Amino acid sequence: MQNLKTLYVYRPLVNAKELLKWAEDQGFEKILDPSDMHVTIAFSKDKVNWSQFKPRESKITIKLNSSTVKQLGEDAVVVAFDSDLLQKRWKEFRDGGCSWDWPSYQPHVSITYHGSNLNLKNVKPYTGTLVFGPEIFKEVDLDWKEKVKNEQ
């Protein structure tokens, strides 16, 4: 019998303090605690067999030549970027039966969930390096937003 569960896969942002320094310099308030900064790879509310996926244990480094700072949903502000590696990994989860609530996958790191009043036209794109730790597998927590910590 297969053990089917929802699946949330993410990589924590190891150098979050560098991104937070940039965010502070850009005038962001109520930014996320460094421990909450990450890139999501899979968020499947549909149950899947986890045994078909093996967590990737190596760190990955992404040097951003460009990024986009944008609002996502009502309140989230994120640094969106391109990564063929993360795109391919997301596709592996989708091909393995994971659901995805969005029309496509855009790797991003959330900066704040209090961004509805920010003027993003004056924000310079982040062009530093993002270092992500090994993949972490968890079951989906639909109440995740209530548990997010803010640094400020």
mmCIF file of C-alpha atoms in Angstrom:
data_model
loop_
_atom_site.group_PDB
_atom_site.id
_atom_site.type_symbol
_atom_site.label_atom_id
_atom_site.label_comp_id
_atom_site.label_asym_id
_atom_site.label_seq_id
_atom_site.Cartn_x
_atom_site.Cartn_y
_atom_site.Cartn_z
ATOM 1 C CA MET A 1 0.000 0.000 0.000
ATOM 2 C CA GLN A 2 1.381 3.376 -1.005
ATOM 3 C CA ASN A 3 1.696 6.051 1.644
ATOM 4 C CA LEU A 4 0.054 9.045 -0.038
ATOM 5 C CA LYS A 5 0.434 12.496 1.502
ATOM 6 C CA THR A 6 0.351 16.134 0.444
ATOM 7 C CA LEU A 7 3.830 17.439 -0.375
ATOM 8 C CA TYR A 8 5.544 20.762 0.232
ATOM 9 C CA VAL A 9 9.158 21.021 -0.940
ATOM 10 C CA TYR A 10 11.330 24.063 -0.370
ATOM 11 C CA ARG A 11 14.927 25.167 -0.031
ATOM 12 C CA PRO A 12 15.780 27.590 2.798
ATOM 13 C CA LEU A 13 17.691 30.727 1.839
ATOM 14 C CA VAL A 14 21.055 30.295 3.584
ATOM 15 C CA ASN A 15 22.214 33.874 2.997
ATOM 16 C CA ALA A 16 18.906 35.525 3.881
ATOM 17 C CA LYS A 17 20.587 38.349 5.804
ATOM 18 C CA GLU A 18 22.118 39.659 2.562
ATOM 19 C CA LEU A 19 18.690 39.839 0.932
ATOM 20 C CA LEU A 20 17.211 41.430 4.052
ATOM 21 C CA LYS A 21 19.926 44.111 4.064
ATOM 22 C CA TRP A 22 19.004 44.941 0.461
ATOM 23 C CA ALA A 23 15.284 45.016 1.423
ATOM 24 C CA GLU A 24 15.963 47.396 4.315
ATOM 25 C CA ASP A 25 18.018 49.640 2.013
ATOM 26 C CA GLN A 26 15.034 49.703 -0.372
ATOM 27 C CA GLY A 27 12.711 50.872 2.413
ATOM 28 C CA PHE A 28 10.842 47.660 3.166
ATOM 29 C CA GLU A 29 9.237 47.401 6.585
ATOM 30 C CA LYS A 30 7.894 44.289 8.307
ATOM 31 C CA ILE A 31 10.248 42.061 6.363
ATOM 32 C CA LEU A 32 10.315 38.340 6.980
ATOM 33 C CA ASP A 33 12.485 36.705 9.584
ATOM 34 C CA PRO A 34 15.528 35.101 7.892
ATOM 35 C CA SER A 35 14.374 31.651 9.052
ATOM 36 C CA ASP A 36 11.214 32.007 6.936
ATOM 37 C CA MET A 37 12.949 32.953 3.689
ATOM 38 C CA HIS A 38 13.022 30.187 1.068
ATOM 39 C CA VAL A 39 12.133 29.155 -2.471
ATOM 40 C CA THR A 40 9.164 26.816 -2.876
ATOM 41 C CA ILE A 41 9.579 24.006 -5.398
ATOM 42 C CA ALA A 42 6.420 21.952 -4.824
ATOM 43 C CA PHE A 43 3.173 22.656 -2.983
ATOM 44 C CA SER A 44 0.876 19.764 -3.764
ATOM 45 C CA LYS A 45 -2.475 19.733 -2.006
ATOM 46 C CA ASP A 46 -3.127 16.514 -3.911
ATOM 47 C CA LYS A 47 -1.701 13.468 -2.186
ATOM 48 C CA VAL A 48 1.267 11.783 -3.855
ATOM 49 C CA ASN A 49 3.614 8.899 -3.138
ATOM 50 C CA TRP A 50 6.695 10.513 -1.595
ATOM 51 C CA SER A 51 8.908 7.499 -2.252
ATOM 52 C CA GLN A 52 9.215 8.442 -5.933
ATOM 53 C CA PHE A 53 11.059 11.639 -4.961
ATOM 54 C CA LYS A 54 14.417 11.880 -3.215
ATOM 55 C CA PRO A 55 15.390 15.149 -1.509
ATOM 56 C CA ARG A 56 18.329 16.913 -3.121
ATOM 57 C CA GLU A 57 20.880 17.417 -0.376
ATOM 58 C CA SER A 58 23.345 19.798 -1.993
ATOM 59 C CA LYS A 59 23.223 23.572 -1.717
ATOM 60 C CA ILE A 60 22.617 25.596 -4.858
ATOM 61 C CA THR A 61 23.902 29.074 -5.645
ATOM 62 C CA ILE A 62 22.123 31.365 -8.059
ATOM 63 C CA LYS A 63 23.885 34.560 -9.153
ATOM 64 C CA LEU A 64 21.236 37.032 -10.166
ATOM 65 C CA ASN A 65 22.098 39.240 -13.091
ATOM 66 C CA SER A 66 18.532 40.458 -12.936
ATOM 67 C CA SER A 67 15.457 39.908 -10.841
ATOM 68 C CA THR A 68 11.985 41.347 -10.608
ATOM 69 C CA VAL A 69 10.493 42.749 -7.441
ATOM 70 C CA LYS A 70 6.747 42.345 -7.652
ATOM 71 C CA GLN A 71 3.595 41.958 -5.682
ATOM 72 C CA LEU A 72 2.192 38.447 -5.536
ATOM 73 C CA GLY A 73 -1.407 38.174 -4.428
ATOM 74 C CA GLU A 74 -2.761 40.903 -2.190
ATOM 75 C CA ASP A 75 0.082 41.453 0.274
ATOM 76 C CA ALA A 76 3.196 39.478 -0.643
ATOM 77 C CA VAL A 77 6.180 41.187 -2.235
ATOM 78 C CA VAL A 78 8.767 38.855 -3.738
ATOM 79 C CA VAL A 79 12.068 38.799 -5.563
ATOM 80 C CA ALA A 80 11.312 36.705 -8.651
ATOM 81 C CA PHE A 81 14.139 35.225 -10.693
ATOM 82 C CA ASP A 82 14.885 32.655 -13.373
ATOM 83 C CA SER A 83 16.474 29.279 -12.671
ATOM 84 C CA ASP A 84 16.530 26.400 -15.146
ATOM 85 C CA LEU A 85 17.556 24.077 -12.312
ATOM 86 C CA LEU A 86 14.535 24.959 -10.159
ATOM 87 C CA GLN A 87 12.214 24.883 -13.190
ATOM 88 C CA LYS A 88 13.364 21.347 -14.048
ATOM 89 C CA ARG A 89 12.972 20.194 -10.464
ATOM 90 C CA TRP A 90 9.448 21.672 -10.255
ATOM 91 C CA LYS A 91 8.595 19.809 -13.482
ATOM 92 C CA GLU A 92 9.802 16.534 -11.925
ATOM 93 C CA PHE A 93 7.290 16.983 -9.113
ATOM 94 C CA ARG A 94 4.507 17.930 -11.535
ATOM 95 C CA ASP A 95 5.301 14.924 -13.751
ATOM 96 C CA GLY A 96 5.182 12.775 -10.601
ATOM 97 C CA GLY A 97 1.583 13.790 -9.898
ATOM 98 C CA CYS A 98 1.995 16.851 -7.696
ATOM 99 C CA SER A 99 -0.661 19.533 -8.046
ATOM 100 C CA TRP A 100 0.162 23.223 -8.450
ATOM 101 C CA ASP A 101 -2.364 26.023 -7.922
ATOM 102 C CA TRP A 102 -0.810 28.497 -10.364
ATOM 103 C CA PRO A 103 -0.699 28.538 -14.195
ATOM 104 C CA SER A 104 3.119 28.351 -14.221
ATOM 105 C CA TYR A 105 6.153 28.203 -11.928
ATOM 106 C CA GLN A 106 8.167 31.325 -11.130
ATOM 107 C CA PRO A 107 10.953 30.846 -8.577
ATOM 108 C CA HIS A 108 10.850 33.602 -5.980
ATOM 109 C CA VAL A 109 11.741 34.523 -2.425
ATOM 110 C CA SER A 110 9.136 36.401 -0.403
ATOM 111 C CA ILE A 111 10.333 39.548 1.357
ATOM 112 C CA THR A 112 7.158 40.616 3.163
ATOM 113 C CA TYR A 113 3.488 39.782 3.510
ATOM 114 C CA HIS A 114 2.709 43.425 4.324
ATOM 115 C CA GLY A 115 3.379 44.969 0.931
ATOM 116 C CA SER A 116 -0.008 46.183 -0.255
ATOM 117 C CA ASN A 117 0.912 49.856 0.323
ATOM 118 C CA LEU A 118 4.439 49.783 -1.117
ATOM 119 C CA ASN A 119 5.422 51.729 -4.217
ATOM 120 C CA LEU A 120 7.561 49.187 -6.053
ATOM 121 C CA LYS A 121 8.492 51.583 -8.874
ATOM 122 C CA ASN A 122 11.309 52.990 -6.736
ATOM 123 C CA VAL A 123 12.720 49.591 -5.730
ATOM 124 C CA LYS A 124 15.942 48.562 -7.438
ATOM 125 C CA PRO A 125 16.115 44.873 -8.458
ATOM 126 C CA TYR A 126 18.208 42.575 -6.302
ATOM 127 C CA THR A 127 21.341 41.540 -8.195
ATOM 128 C CA GLY A 128 23.192 39.609 -5.525
ATOM 129 C CA THR A 129 23.624 35.898 -4.998
ATOM 130 C CA LEU A 130 21.022 33.548 -3.531
ATOM 131 C CA VAL A 131 22.332 30.473 -1.737
ATOM 132 C CA PHE A 132 19.736 27.807 -1.008
ATOM 133 C CA GLY A 133 20.198 24.902 1.366
ATOM 134 C CA PRO A 134 19.138 21.288 0.804
ATOM 135 C CA GLU A 135 15.530 20.482 -0.068
ATOM 136 C CA ILE A 136 13.128 20.000 2.818
ATOM 137 C CA PHE A 137 10.048 17.790 2.403
ATOM 138 C CA LYS A 138 6.953 18.384 4.572
ATOM 139 C CA GLU A 139 3.243 17.843 4.351
ATOM 140 C CA VAL A 140 1.281 20.886 3.169
ATOM 141 C CA ASP A 141 0.140 23.154 6.002
ATOM 142 C CA LEU A 142 -2.788 25.248 4.799
ATOM 143 C CA ASP A 143 -2.420 27.527 7.842
ATOM 144 C CA TRP A 144 1.222 28.356 7.038
ATOM 145 C CA LYS A 145 0.645 32.101 6.742
ATOM 146 C CA GLU A 146 -0.387 32.381 10.400
ATOM 147 C CA LYS A 147 3.001 30.972 11.431
ATOM 148 C CA VAL A 148 5.227 33.347 9.418
ATOM 149 C CA LYS A 149 7.530 35.489 11.568
ATOM 150 C CA ASN A 150 8.513 39.053 10.762
ATOM 151 C CA GLU A 151 11.917 40.454 11.634
ATOM 152 C CA GLN A 152 10.664 43.986 12.203
#
